[in-house]
């Protein structure tokens, strides 16, 4: 019969190996250090609750920061965008270089040598510059920041877009001049309004393009004279065709015309003031 012999560890005495008190104390320590099932469950709950609270707090901070940054970005964008709707109802449009070229033979007439057919022809060309609906729209945002609402030719509550109002006024000034030159005494009642409105619009735009010599005198508006001025100056402009397309897509009515608004195919006109 053989016996296995274990050599005691080097720093451990024989008394330690055979001491009942040492074994009992170690067992008690293990019991004290081992958490109870109830305490362990609460620890897990507190751990995940703290993590959840931290996550919620981070989400709240992120959302608040996003709102503040969006508000700041919107405020800066509105402040820095010149010749733009400040309420954000109308989008930004592409910016393009555009050479100014005289088109007086197309959009004006010689009142001393013109017929009513010529007048109607020029009016039709000016009307084609406007979108269907004459540029009236119904905004959806920041209504409290808008001026008093107007109405479109169909009688719907709507707002006009400035550029189309400006074109209307410019045509009215030209038509008034032509009418006087052709012996017509009756003038549109808001002619003075148009003069001052255009004055303020030009000053608001404050186009700072550097221009050169523009030597076309009265009576020298032949096509050859206009062609010679093809490189008068290059301006930085909004894409007008994009503006017209957007206004077409957001119109509140189906009326057309630079002066006497009417629906296509209808002879009866509605006077546009």
XYZ file of N, CA and C in Angstrom:
819
model
N 0.871 -1.189 0.000
C 0.000 0.000 0.000
C 0.901 1.230 0.000
N 0.613 2.207 -0.878
C 1.433 3.409 -0.966
C 0.675 4.636 -0.522
N 1.383 5.650 -0.148
C 0.802 6.924 0.296
C 1.352 8.053 -0.566
N 0.414 8.991 -0.981
C 0.869 10.184 -1.722
C 1.345 11.216 -0.731
N 2.458 11.783 -1.021
C 3.020 12.773 -0.105
C 3.044 14.127 -0.793
N 2.456 15.169 -0.138
C 2.469 16.535 -0.668
C 3.388 17.376 0.175
N 4.288 18.031 -0.500
C 5.215 18.904 0.214
C 4.541 20.239 0.448
N 4.585 20.778 1.659
C 3.962 22.079 1.906
C 4.620 23.169 1.073
N 3.765 24.180 0.725
C 4.314 25.303 -0.062
C 5.388 25.989 0.737
N 6.287 26.622 -0.050
C 7.415 27.244 0.616
C 6.935 28.373 1.490
N 6.580 29.044 1.966
C 6.137 30.092 2.855
C 4.947 29.723 3.660
N 4.506 28.449 3.645
C 3.315 28.040 4.399
C 3.750 26.992 5.417
N 3.447 27.221 6.653
C 3.870 26.317 7.727
C 2.922 25.139 7.847
N 3.387 24.112 8.555
C 2.560 22.931 8.771
C 1.376 23.254 9.642
N 1.567 24.214 10.573
C 0.461 24.584 11.441
C -0.677 25.221 10.657
N -0.308 26.018 9.626
C -1.349 26.679 8.812
C -2.187 25.667 8.055
N -1.545 24.611 7.590
C -2.264 23.626 6.803
C -3.244 22.828 7.646
N -2.933 22.674 8.894
C -3.764 21.835 9.742
C -4.549 22.625 10.762
N -4.598 23.988 10.587
C -5.288 24.829 11.569
C -6.760 24.948 11.223
N -7.656 24.461 12.114
C -9.098 24.565 11.861
C -9.553 26.005 11.828
N -8.966 26.867 12.630
C -9.420 28.267 12.670
C -9.154 28.972 11.362
N -8.046 28.675 10.723
C -7.722 29.309 9.437
C -8.735 28.926 8.371
N -9.101 27.688 8.308
C -10.077 27.230 7.312
C -11.438 27.848 7.555
N -11.850 27.988 8.781
C -13.154 28.564 9.119
C -13.213 30.045 8.767
N -12.128 30.756 9.057
C -12.103 32.190 8.736
C -12.174 32.426 7.229
N -11.457 31.606 6.471
C -11.502 31.749 5.006
C -12.910 31.515 4.472
N -13.584 30.537 5.017
C -14.947 30.250 4.570
C -15.885 31.401 4.877
N -15.722 31.997 6.075
C -16.576 33.146 6.440
C -16.323 34.336 5.529
N -15.027 34.541 5.218
C -14.703 35.650 4.301
C -15.349 35.442 2.939
N -15.343 34.239 2.451
C -15.961 33.955 1.151
C -17.455 34.214 1.180
N -18.085 33.868 2.296
C -19.530 34.087 2.410
C -19.846 35.566 2.438
N -19.018 36.332 3.203
C -19.266 37.778 3.288
C -19.050 38.467 1.942
N -18.065 38.026 1.174
C -17.751 38.673 -0.104
C -18.720 38.290 -1.210
N -19.373 37.184 -1.103
C -20.299 36.742 -2.154
C -21.623 37.480 -2.001
N -22.074 38.300 -3.038
C -23.323 39.061 -2.911
C -24.529 38.137 -2.918
N -25.536 38.580 -2.209
C -26.779 37.812 -2.198
C -27.488 37.971 -3.538
N -28.362 37.033 -3.925
C -29.087 37.154 -5.201
C -29.889 38.442 -5.311
N -30.506 38.895 -4.197
C -31.308 40.121 -4.241
C -30.417 41.337 -4.516
N -29.255 41.394 -3.785
C -28.349 42.519 -3.984
C -27.793 42.515 -5.407
N -27.512 41.375 -5.956
C -26.989 41.270 -7.320
C -28.001 41.780 -8.344
N -29.281 41.455 -8.169
C -30.322 41.921 -9.093
C -30.446 43.438 -9.069
N -30.413 44.022 -7.844
C -30.502 45.488 -7.744
C -29.291 46.163 -8.378
N -28.144 45.552 -8.273
C -26.945 46.123 -8.890
C -27.084 46.178 -10.408
N -27.623 45.123 -10.976
C -27.828 45.090 -12.432
C -28.833 46.155 -12.859
N -29.924 46.262 -12.076
C -30.954 47.258 -12.403
C -30.385 48.671 -12.334
N -29.641 48.961 -11.268
C -29.048 50.296 -11.125
C -28.040 50.580 -12.231
N -27.298 49.575 -12.615
C -26.300 49.746 -13.680
C -26.966 50.157 -14.992
N -27.989 49.401 -15.396
C -28.645 49.700 -16.670
C -29.496 50.964 -16.590
N -30.066 51.244 -15.413
C -30.836 52.483 -15.261
C -29.940 53.702 -15.424
N -28.726 53.630 -14.850
C -27.796 54.755 -14.997
C -27.363 54.929 -16.443
N -27.161 53.810 -17.137
C -26.782 53.901 -18.554
C -27.920 54.484 -19.382
N -29.157 54.077 -19.076
C -30.313 54.597 -19.801
C -30.491 56.092 -19.551
N -30.319 56.510 -18.305
C -30.436 57.936 -17.977
C -29.382 58.750 -18.715
N -28.168 58.207 -18.800
C -27.100 58.900 -19.530
C -27.436 59.015 -21.011
N -27.987 57.942 -21.587
C -28.358 57.963 -22.995
C -29.447 58.994 -23.267
N -30.465 59.031 -22.400
C -31.544 60.013 -22.557
C -30.998 61.430 -22.455
N -30.110 61.654 -21.513
C -29.516 62.983 -21.341
C -28.737 63.399 -22.586
N -27.965 62.462 -23.142
C -27.203 62.766 -24.354
C -28.127 63.084 -25.525
N -29.234 62.339 -25.645
C -30.190 62.606 -26.716
C -30.820 63.981 -26.564
N -31.160 64.358 -25.332
C -31.743 65.680 -25.089
C -30.747 66.774 -25.455
N -29.492 66.609 -25.054
C -28.457 67.602 -25.379
C -28.265 67.701 -26.890
N -28.244 66.548 -27.567
C -28.079 66.549 -29.022
C -29.242 67.253 -29.710
N -30.465 66.939 -29.284
C -31.642 67.561 -29.895
C -31.644 69.068 -29.668
N -31.315 69.490 -28.449
C -31.281 70.924 -28.154
C -30.204 71.623 -28.975
N -29.046 70.984 -29.112
C -27.964 71.570 -29.912
C -28.369 71.679 -31.369
N -29.060 70.660 -31.877
C -29.507 70.681 -33.269
C -30.476 71.828 -33.513
N -31.425 72.013 -32.593
C -32.402 73.099 -32.735
C -31.705 74.451 -32.722
N -30.758 74.627 -31.802
C -30.043 75.903 -31.706
C -29.221 76.160 -32.962
N -28.509 75.140 -33.438
C -27.676 75.308 -34.628
C -28.519 75.577 -35.865
N -29.655 74.877 -36.002
C -30.535 75.119 -37.142
C -31.088 76.532 -37.104
N -31.463 76.981 -35.924
C -31.976 78.341 -35.785
C -30.905 79.363 -36.128
N -29.677 79.110 -35.668
C -28.572 80.022 -35.968
C -28.253 80.018 -37.450
N -28.214 78.817 -38.056
C -27.927 78.732 -39.486
C -28.994 79.437 -40.300
N -30.250 79.230 -39.926
C -31.347 79.877 -40.641
C -31.274 81.387 -40.482
N -30.954 81.831 -39.281
C -30.860 83.267 -39.026
C -29.733 83.894 -39.826
N -28.572 83.217 -39.852
C -27.447 83.749 -40.616
C -27.740 83.727 -42.101
N -28.370 82.634 -42.573
C -28.693 82.541 -43.991
C -29.648 83.633 -44.423
N -30.646 83.906 -43.589
C -31.607 84.945 -43.924
C -30.953 86.316 -43.898
N -29.998 86.499 -42.998
C -29.375 87.804 -42.866
C -28.402 88.066 -44.016
N -27.791 87.007 -44.561
C -26.753 87.182 -45.560
C -27.260 87.067 -46.988
N -28.496 86.631 -47.195
C -29.019 86.424 -48.541
C -29.670 87.709 -49.048
N -28.992 88.390 -49.950
C -29.523 89.622 -50.506
C -30.520 89.314 -51.613
N -31.466 90.197 -51.795
C -32.490 90.069 -52.847
C -33.150 88.699 -52.752
N -33.511 88.323 -51.547
C -34.090 87.007 -51.303
C -35.235 87.147 -50.316
N -36.232 86.283 -50.462
C -37.350 86.283 -49.520
C -36.842 85.999 -48.112
N -37.034 86.913 -47.155
C -36.491 86.710 -45.810
C -37.263 85.704 -44.967
N -38.438 85.257 -45.423
C -39.231 84.317 -44.625
C -38.967 82.859 -44.988
N -38.186 82.613 -46.022
C -37.873 81.244 -46.397
C -38.946 80.537 -47.197
N -39.940 81.263 -47.700
C -40.992 80.625 -48.502
C -40.556 80.376 -49.944
N -39.570 81.110 -50.405
C -39.092 80.969 -51.778
C -37.646 80.494 -51.732
N -37.293 79.470 -52.498
C -35.945 78.898 -52.412
C -34.895 79.792 -53.061
N -33.644 79.408 -52.871
C -32.550 80.074 -53.568
C -32.502 79.550 -55.005
N -32.074 80.410 -55.918
C -31.993 80.032 -57.327
C -30.548 80.131 -57.808
N -30.218 79.413 -58.881
C -28.842 79.470 -59.396
C -28.439 80.893 -59.778
N -27.162 81.188 -59.597
C -26.600 82.481 -59.963
C -25.797 82.300 -61.249
N -26.065 83.153 -62.234
C -25.431 83.017 -63.539
C -24.857 84.348 -64.006
N -23.719 84.319 -64.729
C -23.249 85.540 -65.388
C -24.098 85.804 -66.630
N -24.440 87.038 -66.859
C -25.292 87.358 -68.012
C -24.816 88.645 -68.661
N -24.554 88.565 -69.952
C -24.173 89.755 -70.704
C -25.426 90.544 -71.071
N -25.413 91.815 -70.750
C -26.540 92.676 -71.079
C -26.444 93.086 -72.542
N -27.510 92.875 -73.251
C -27.566 93.226 -74.667
C -28.875 93.945 -74.939
N -28.800 95.008 -75.698
C -30.009 95.768 -76.006
C -31.003 94.938 -76.806
N -32.258 94.993 -76.389
C -33.347 94.352 -77.125
C -34.502 95.335 -77.271
N -34.140 96.603 -77.509
C -35.160 97.652 -77.562
C -36.147 97.440 -78.693
N -35.692 96.908 -79.817
C -36.607 96.681 -80.936
C -37.648 95.616 -80.616
N -37.333 94.768 -79.636
C -38.247 93.678 -79.291
C -39.226 94.085 -78.201
N -38.740 94.813 -77.194
C -39.563 95.095 -76.015
C -40.012 96.550 -75.898
N -39.669 97.376 -76.866
C -40.167 98.755 -76.888
C -40.625 99.074 -78.300
N -41.263 100.223 -78.446
C -41.680 100.650 -79.783
C -41.491 102.158 -79.913
N -41.474 102.598 -81.123
C -41.382 104.031 -81.411
C -42.799 104.586 -81.421
N -43.192 105.340 -80.408
C -44.583 105.806 -80.333
C -44.971 106.751 -81.462
N -43.986 107.355 -82.113
C -44.285 108.261 -83.225
C -44.510 107.516 -84.530
N -44.204 106.238 -84.545
C -44.310 105.495 -85.799
C -44.781 104.064 -85.517
N -45.881 103.949 -84.741
C -46.385 102.632 -84.364
C -47.904 102.602 -84.460
N -48.417 101.427 -84.676
C -49.857 101.214 -84.735
C -50.300 100.461 -83.482
N -51.610 100.311 -83.310
C -52.113 99.541 -82.180
C -51.693 98.078 -82.277
N -51.511 97.608 -83.513
C -51.024 96.238 -83.683
C -49.613 96.098 -83.113
N -48.788 97.137 -83.307
C -47.439 97.123 -82.732
C -47.500 97.137 -81.205
N -48.421 97.931 -80.663
C -48.583 98.005 -79.208
C -48.955 96.634 -78.644
N -49.903 95.956 -79.280
C -50.331 94.636 -78.821
C -49.205 93.607 -78.935
N -48.399 93.757 -79.986
C -47.288 92.819 -80.171
C -46.276 92.943 -79.037
N -45.933 94.189 -78.679
C -44.984 94.414 -77.588
C -45.580 93.950 -76.252
N -46.859 94.228 -76.040
C -47.509 93.787 -74.804
C -47.468 92.266 -74.673
N -47.656 91.580 -75.774
C -47.626 90.115 -75.750
C -46.238 89.599 -75.363
N -45.204 90.268 -75.879
C -43.841 89.857 -75.537
C -43.550 90.076 -74.048
N -44.019 91.200 -73.514
C -43.838 91.455 -72.086
C -44.633 90.458 -71.249
N -45.819 90.115 -71.696
C -46.640 89.143 -70.959
C -45.947 87.788 -70.874
N -45.182 87.455 -71.925
C -44.474 86.172 -71.933
C -43.340 86.129 -70.913
N -42.936 87.286 -70.405
C -41.891 87.315 -69.380
C -42.412 86.856 -68.024
N -43.716 86.917 -67.836
C -44.321 86.550 -66.555
C -44.775 85.094 -66.564
N -44.804 84.448 -65.425
C -45.330 83.083 -65.357
C -46.850 83.085 -65.433
N -47.414 81.939 -65.717
C -48.859 81.791 -65.584
C -49.218 82.032 -64.117
N -50.275 82.816 -63.902
C -50.635 83.177 -62.539
C -50.072 84.509 -62.113
N -49.266 85.142 -63.008
C -48.684 86.466 -62.763
C -47.775 86.524 -61.536
N -47.297 85.387 -61.084
C -46.365 85.381 -59.962
C -47.017 85.457 -58.599
N -48.305 85.158 -58.506
C -48.974 85.130 -57.197
C -48.834 83.737 -56.588
N -48.602 83.696 -55.283
C -48.452 82.412 -54.602
C -49.056 82.483 -53.202
N -49.158 81.312 -52.582
C -49.720 81.215 -51.235
C -48.662 80.644 -50.296
N -47.952 81.485 -49.548
C -46.878 81.014 -48.665
C -47.398 80.088 -47.567
N -46.512 79.261 -47.043
C -46.870 78.297 -46.000
C -46.117 78.524 -44.690
N -45.047 79.312 -44.717
C -44.190 79.433 -43.543
C -44.121 80.877 -43.042
N -43.990 81.030 -41.729
C -43.777 82.327 -41.082
C -44.776 83.375 -41.571
N -46.018 83.003 -41.550
C -47.059 83.905 -42.041
C -47.136 85.180 -41.212
N -46.735 85.093 -39.944
C -46.791 86.280 -39.089
C -45.749 87.326 -39.476
N -44.752 86.933 -40.288
C -43.726 87.867 -40.724
C -44.053 88.513 -42.068
N -45.128 88.087 -42.703
C -45.486 88.601 -44.025
C -46.318 89.873 -43.906
N -46.288 90.726 -44.938
C -47.145 91.919 -44.924
C -48.607 91.541 -45.121
N -49.461 92.537 -45.159
C -50.895 92.288 -45.350
C -51.123 91.559 -46.670
N -51.957 90.536 -46.628
C -52.172 89.704 -47.804
C -52.918 90.471 -48.888
N -52.592 90.135 -50.134
C -53.244 90.738 -51.296
C -54.192 89.702 -51.902
N -54.524 89.870 -53.160
C -55.362 88.887 -53.860
C -54.902 88.793 -55.304
N -55.031 87.605 -55.870
C -54.616 87.414 -57.256
C -55.749 87.798 -58.206
N -55.515 87.768 -59.531
C -56.558 88.168 -60.481
C -57.844 87.360 -60.380
N -57.760 86.152 -59.838
C -58.957 85.322 -59.683
C -59.696 85.613 -58.389
N -59.151 86.512 -57.569
C -59.791 86.853 -56.307
C -59.359 86.006 -55.129
N -58.380 85.129 -55.337
C -57.894 84.286 -54.241
C -56.931 85.071 -53.345
N -56.969 84.849 -52.041
C -55.956 85.465 -51.176
C -54.565 84.966 -51.577
N -53.667 85.871 -51.872
C -52.345 85.478 -52.361
C -51.373 86.641 -52.222
N -50.105 86.311 -52.409
C -49.043 87.316 -52.348
C -48.328 87.382 -53.696
N -48.038 88.576 -54.209
C -47.238 88.687 -55.433
C -45.749 88.607 -55.113
N -44.970 88.113 -56.056
C -43.512 88.090 -55.929
C -42.960 89.371 -56.544
N -42.011 89.990 -55.872
C -41.568 91.346 -56.210
C -41.121 91.497 -57.657
N -40.341 90.553 -58.176
C -39.786 90.736 -59.519
C -40.882 90.888 -60.570
N -41.989 90.186 -60.405
C -43.070 90.272 -61.387
C -43.874 91.559 -61.201
N -43.984 92.017 -59.971
C -44.589 93.327 -59.712
C -43.737 94.421 -60.352
N -42.423 94.293 -60.242
C -41.514 95.281 -60.825
C -41.633 95.320 -62.344
N -41.707 94.152 -62.970
C -41.875 94.113 -64.427
C -43.197 94.740 -64.844
N -44.240 94.446 -64.087
C -45.546 95.050 -64.373
C -45.452 96.572 -64.307
N -44.807 97.084 -63.262
C -44.690 98.534 -63.105
C -43.851 99.150 -64.220
N -42.776 98.489 -64.588
C -41.934 99.025 -65.662
C -42.708 99.086 -66.973
N -43.492 98.058 -67.242
C -44.307 98.089 -68.462
C -45.324 99.220 -68.397
N -45.917 99.438 -67.231
C -46.902 100.505 -67.091
C -46.276 101.875 -67.353
N -45.051 102.075 -66.883
C -44.356 103.340 -67.146
C -44.124 103.504 -68.643
N -43.657 102.445 -69.293
C -43.421 102.514 -70.736
C -44.723 102.736 -71.492
N -45.778 102.024 -71.100
C -47.066 102.180 -71.775
C -47.608 103.591 -71.583
N -47.403 104.157 -70.393
C -47.848 105.531 -70.154
C -47.114 106.522 -71.029
N -45.822 106.340 -71.165
C -45.026 107.217 -72.038
C -45.481 107.081 -73.489
N -45.646 105.839 -73.934
C -46.087 105.631 -75.312
C -47.463 106.232 -75.546
N -48.349 106.092 -74.564
C -49.697 106.638 -74.712
C -49.692 108.146 -74.857
N -48.891 108.819 -74.049
C -48.799 110.279 -74.162
C -48.242 110.679 -75.519
N -47.218 109.970 -75.974
C -46.623 110.292 -77.268
C -47.580 110.032 -78.415
N -48.513 109.106 -78.218
C -49.474 108.776 -79.269
C -50.775 109.553 -79.104
N -50.781 110.537 -78.189
C -51.934 111.423 -78.057
C -53.000 110.957 -77.098
N -52.724 109.933 -76.302
C -53.706 109.458 -75.327
C -53.564 110.264 -74.035
N -54.667 110.772 -73.540
C -54.624 111.602 -72.336
C -54.859 110.798 -71.057
N -55.548 109.685 -71.163
C -55.856 108.889 -69.971
C -54.630 108.102 -69.522
N -54.296 108.224 -68.260
C -53.146 107.519 -67.698
C -53.603 106.583 -66.578
N -52.825 105.538 -66.360
C -53.144 104.594 -65.293
C -53.029 105.298 -63.943
N -53.984 105.084 -63.043
C -54.005 105.839 -61.781
C -52.808 105.591 -60.860
N -52.130 104.452 -60.993
C -51.017 104.215 -60.051
C -49.646 104.386 -60.712
N -49.570 105.278 -61.701
C -48.299 105.517 -62.373
C -47.237 106.030 -61.400
N -47.609 106.936 -60.516
C -46.639 107.481 -59.568
C -46.150 106.389 -58.607
N -47.062 105.501 -58.261
C -46.665 104.361 -57.423
C -45.566 103.563 -58.116
N -45.725 103.330 -59.409
C -44.748 102.528 -60.145
C -43.398 103.226 -60.223
N -43.402 104.522 -60.454
C -42.137 105.256 -60.494
C -41.374 105.079 -59.183
N -42.053 105.289 -58.073
C -41.349 105.225 -56.789
C -41.012 103.788 -56.407
N -41.873 102.864 -56.769
C -41.596 101.457 -56.471
C -40.340 100.996 -57.200
N -40.212 101.379 -58.474
C -39.028 101.000 -59.239
C -37.776 101.689 -58.707
N -37.922 102.930 -58.288
C -36.773 103.634 -57.697
C -36.232 102.849 -56.501
N -37.129 102.433 -55.618
C -36.690 101.724 -54.422
C -36.168 100.323 -54.746
N -36.758 99.691 -55.752
C -36.290 98.356 -56.143
C -34.868 98.423 -56.692
N -34.583 99.431 -57.515
C -33.236 99.581 -58.074
C -32.226 99.850 -56.964
N -32.595 100.700 -56.025
C -31.689 101.007 -54.918
C -31.510 99.801 -54.000
N -32.538 99.000 -53.850
C -32.443 97.789 -53.026
C -31.483 96.787 -53.663
N -31.611 96.589 -54.966
C -30.731 95.650 -55.668
C -29.295 96.157 -55.685
N -29.129 97.459 -55.885
C -27.799 98.097 -55.868
C -26.781 97.292 -56.670
N -27.082 97.043 -57.919
C -26.181 96.303 -58.803
C -24.866 97.074 -58.946
N -23.766 96.477 -58.532
C -22.471 97.160 -58.565
C -21.581 96.687 -59.715
N -22.187 96.153 -60.773
C -21.421 95.769 -61.950
C -20.713 96.987 -62.539
N -19.457 96.827 -62.923
C -18.713 97.911 -63.573
C -19.072 97.921 -65.050
N -19.608 99.028 -65.508
C -20.071 99.136 -66.892
C -19.132 100.012 -67.717
N -19.238 99.844 -69.028
C -18.439 100.635 -69.958
C -19.301 101.609 -70.738
N -18.782 102.055 -71.842
C -19.488 103.023 -72.680
C -20.747 102.387 -73.255
N -21.814 103.144 -73.218
C -23.101 102.643 -73.709
C -23.667 103.700 -74.636
N -23.179 103.734 -75.858
C -23.408 104.865 -76.755
C -24.436 104.530 -77.826
N -25.667 104.382 -77.404
C -26.769 104.239 -78.359
C -27.710 105.399 -78.118
N -27.781 106.296 -79.059
C -28.586 107.502 -78.900
C -30.019 107.255 -79.331
N -30.889 108.155 -78.903
C -32.289 108.078 -79.294
C -32.385 108.153 -80.811
N -33.156 107.287 -81.389
C -33.308 107.253 -82.836
C -32.310 106.347 -83.512
N -31.358 105.802 -82.761
C -30.358 104.907 -83.335
C -30.507 103.520 -82.718
N -31.684 102.947 -82.856
C -31.967 101.640 -82.286
C -32.144 100.586 -83.372
N -31.359 100.714 -84.433
C -31.404 99.701 -85.473
C -30.794 98.411 -84.943
N -31.050 97.309 -85.641
C -30.501 96.032 -85.193
C -28.983 96.042 -85.222
N -28.397 96.760 -86.210
C -26.936 96.843 -86.272
C -26.383 97.564 -85.050
N -27.080 98.628 -84.628
C -26.628 99.375 -83.452
C -26.725 98.515 -82.203
N -27.770 97.721 -82.097
C -27.918 96.848 -80.934
C -26.852 95.764 -80.925
N -26.542 95.206 -82.097
C -25.526 94.162 -82.161
C -24.158 94.679 -81.747
N -23.885 95.952 -82.025
C -22.586 96.519 -81.681
C -22.401 96.647 -80.176
N -23.485 96.534 -79.415
C -23.414 96.671 -77.959
C -23.511 95.314 -77.253
N -23.180 94.233 -77.976
C -23.375 92.893 -77.422
C -22.565 92.659 -76.152
N -21.423 93.328 -76.005
C -20.582 93.127 -74.827
C -20.577 94.368 -73.948
N -21.767 94.877 -73.682
C -21.880 96.069 -72.841
C -21.308 95.812 -71.454
N -21.766 94.795 -70.749
C -21.231 94.419 -69.436
C -21.810 93.071 -69.040
N -21.054 92.329 -68.248
C -21.519 91.048 -67.725
C -21.957 91.239 -66.279
N -23.208 90.923 -66.010
C -23.778 91.062 -64.670
C -23.902 89.684 -64.025
N -23.955 89.668 -62.716
C -24.221 88.431 -61.973
C -25.708 88.423 -61.640
N -26.427 87.443 -62.177
C -27.895 87.452 -62.117
C -28.430 86.127 -61.579
N -29.617 86.199 -61.030
C -30.351 84.964 -60.750
C -30.791 84.356 -62.083
N -30.947 83.047 -62.086
C -31.467 82.358 -63.264
C -32.959 82.676 -63.372
N -33.284 83.652 -64.217
C -34.667 84.119 -64.284
C -35.609 83.010 -64.749
N -35.154 82.174 -65.666
C -36.021 81.087 -66.140
C -36.360 80.127 -65.001
N -35.424 79.924 -64.064
C -35.704 79.060 -62.911
C -36.719 79.712 -61.977
N -36.642 81.035 -61.826
C -37.610 81.754 -60.997
C -39.008 81.632 -61.603
N -39.102 81.825 -62.922
C -40.396 81.733 -63.606
C -40.971 80.325 -63.480
N -40.128 79.318 -63.655
C -40.606 77.934 -63.551
C -41.139 77.650 -62.148
N -40.413 78.105 -61.121
C -40.863 77.873 -59.751
C -42.202 78.572 -59.508
N -42.333 79.811 -59.994
C -43.588 80.547 -59.819
C -44.732 79.863 -60.568
N -44.436 79.318 -61.742
C -45.451 78.562 -62.481
C -45.940 77.372 -61.663
N -45.010 76.672 -61.047
C -45.348 75.460 -60.298
C -46.105 75.756 -59.006
N -46.035 76.983 -58.510
C -46.658 77.332 -57.225
C -47.730 78.411 -57.377
N -48.273 78.556 -58.550
C -49.246 79.622 -58.818
C -50.573 79.355 -58.119
N -51.312 80.420 -57.891
C -52.628 80.317 -57.253
C -53.763 80.505 -58.245
N -53.445 80.803 -59.508
C -54.489 81.048 -60.505
C -53.939 80.759 -61.891
N -54.798 80.859 -62.887
C -54.422 80.534 -64.262
C -54.401 81.765 -65.168
N -54.359 82.946 -64.587
C -54.403 84.165 -65.393
C -53.031 84.483 -65.977
N -53.051 85.145 -67.134
C -51.823 85.589 -67.801
C -51.993 87.049 -68.199
N -50.887 87.698 -68.554
C -50.956 89.081 -69.032
C -50.157 90.023 -68.161
N -49.447 90.963 -68.786
C -48.640 91.928 -68.058
C -49.489 93.068 -67.510
N -50.624 93.365 -68.174
C -51.503 94.456 -67.738
C -52.911 93.941 -67.492
N -53.581 93.540 -68.547
C -54.959 93.059 -68.438
C -54.953 91.540 -68.270
N -55.072 91.103 -67.039
C -55.003 89.674 -66.746
C -56.229 88.955 -67.289
N -56.000 87.818 -67.913
C -57.104 87.019 -68.441
C -56.668 85.561 -68.481
N -57.642 84.690 -68.487
C -57.335 83.280 -68.633
C -57.122 82.962 -70.106
N -56.169 82.107 -70.431
C -55.918 81.780 -71.834
C -57.183 81.330 -72.545
N -57.438 81.924 -73.707
C -58.623 81.579 -74.477
C -59.835 82.408 -74.157
N -59.739 83.317 -73.153
C -60.857 84.179 -72.777
C -60.547 85.610 -73.198
N -61.459 86.195 -73.930
C -61.255 87.561 -74.407
C -61.480 88.580 -73.309
N -62.446 88.305 -72.425
C -62.768 89.265 -71.379
C -61.600 89.366 -70.414
N -61.167 90.586 -70.142
C -59.985 90.795 -69.311
C -60.368 91.266 -67.923
N -59.453 91.032 -67.015
C -59.593 91.506 -65.642
C -58.462 92.480 -65.405
N -58.779 93.712 -65.074
C -57.733 94.721 -64.954
C -56.842 94.433 -63.762
N -55.550 94.436 -64.004
C -54.555 94.177 -62.953
C -53.965 95.488 -62.498
N -54.226 95.868 -61.263
C -53.673 97.098 -60.734
C -52.322 96.875 -60.172
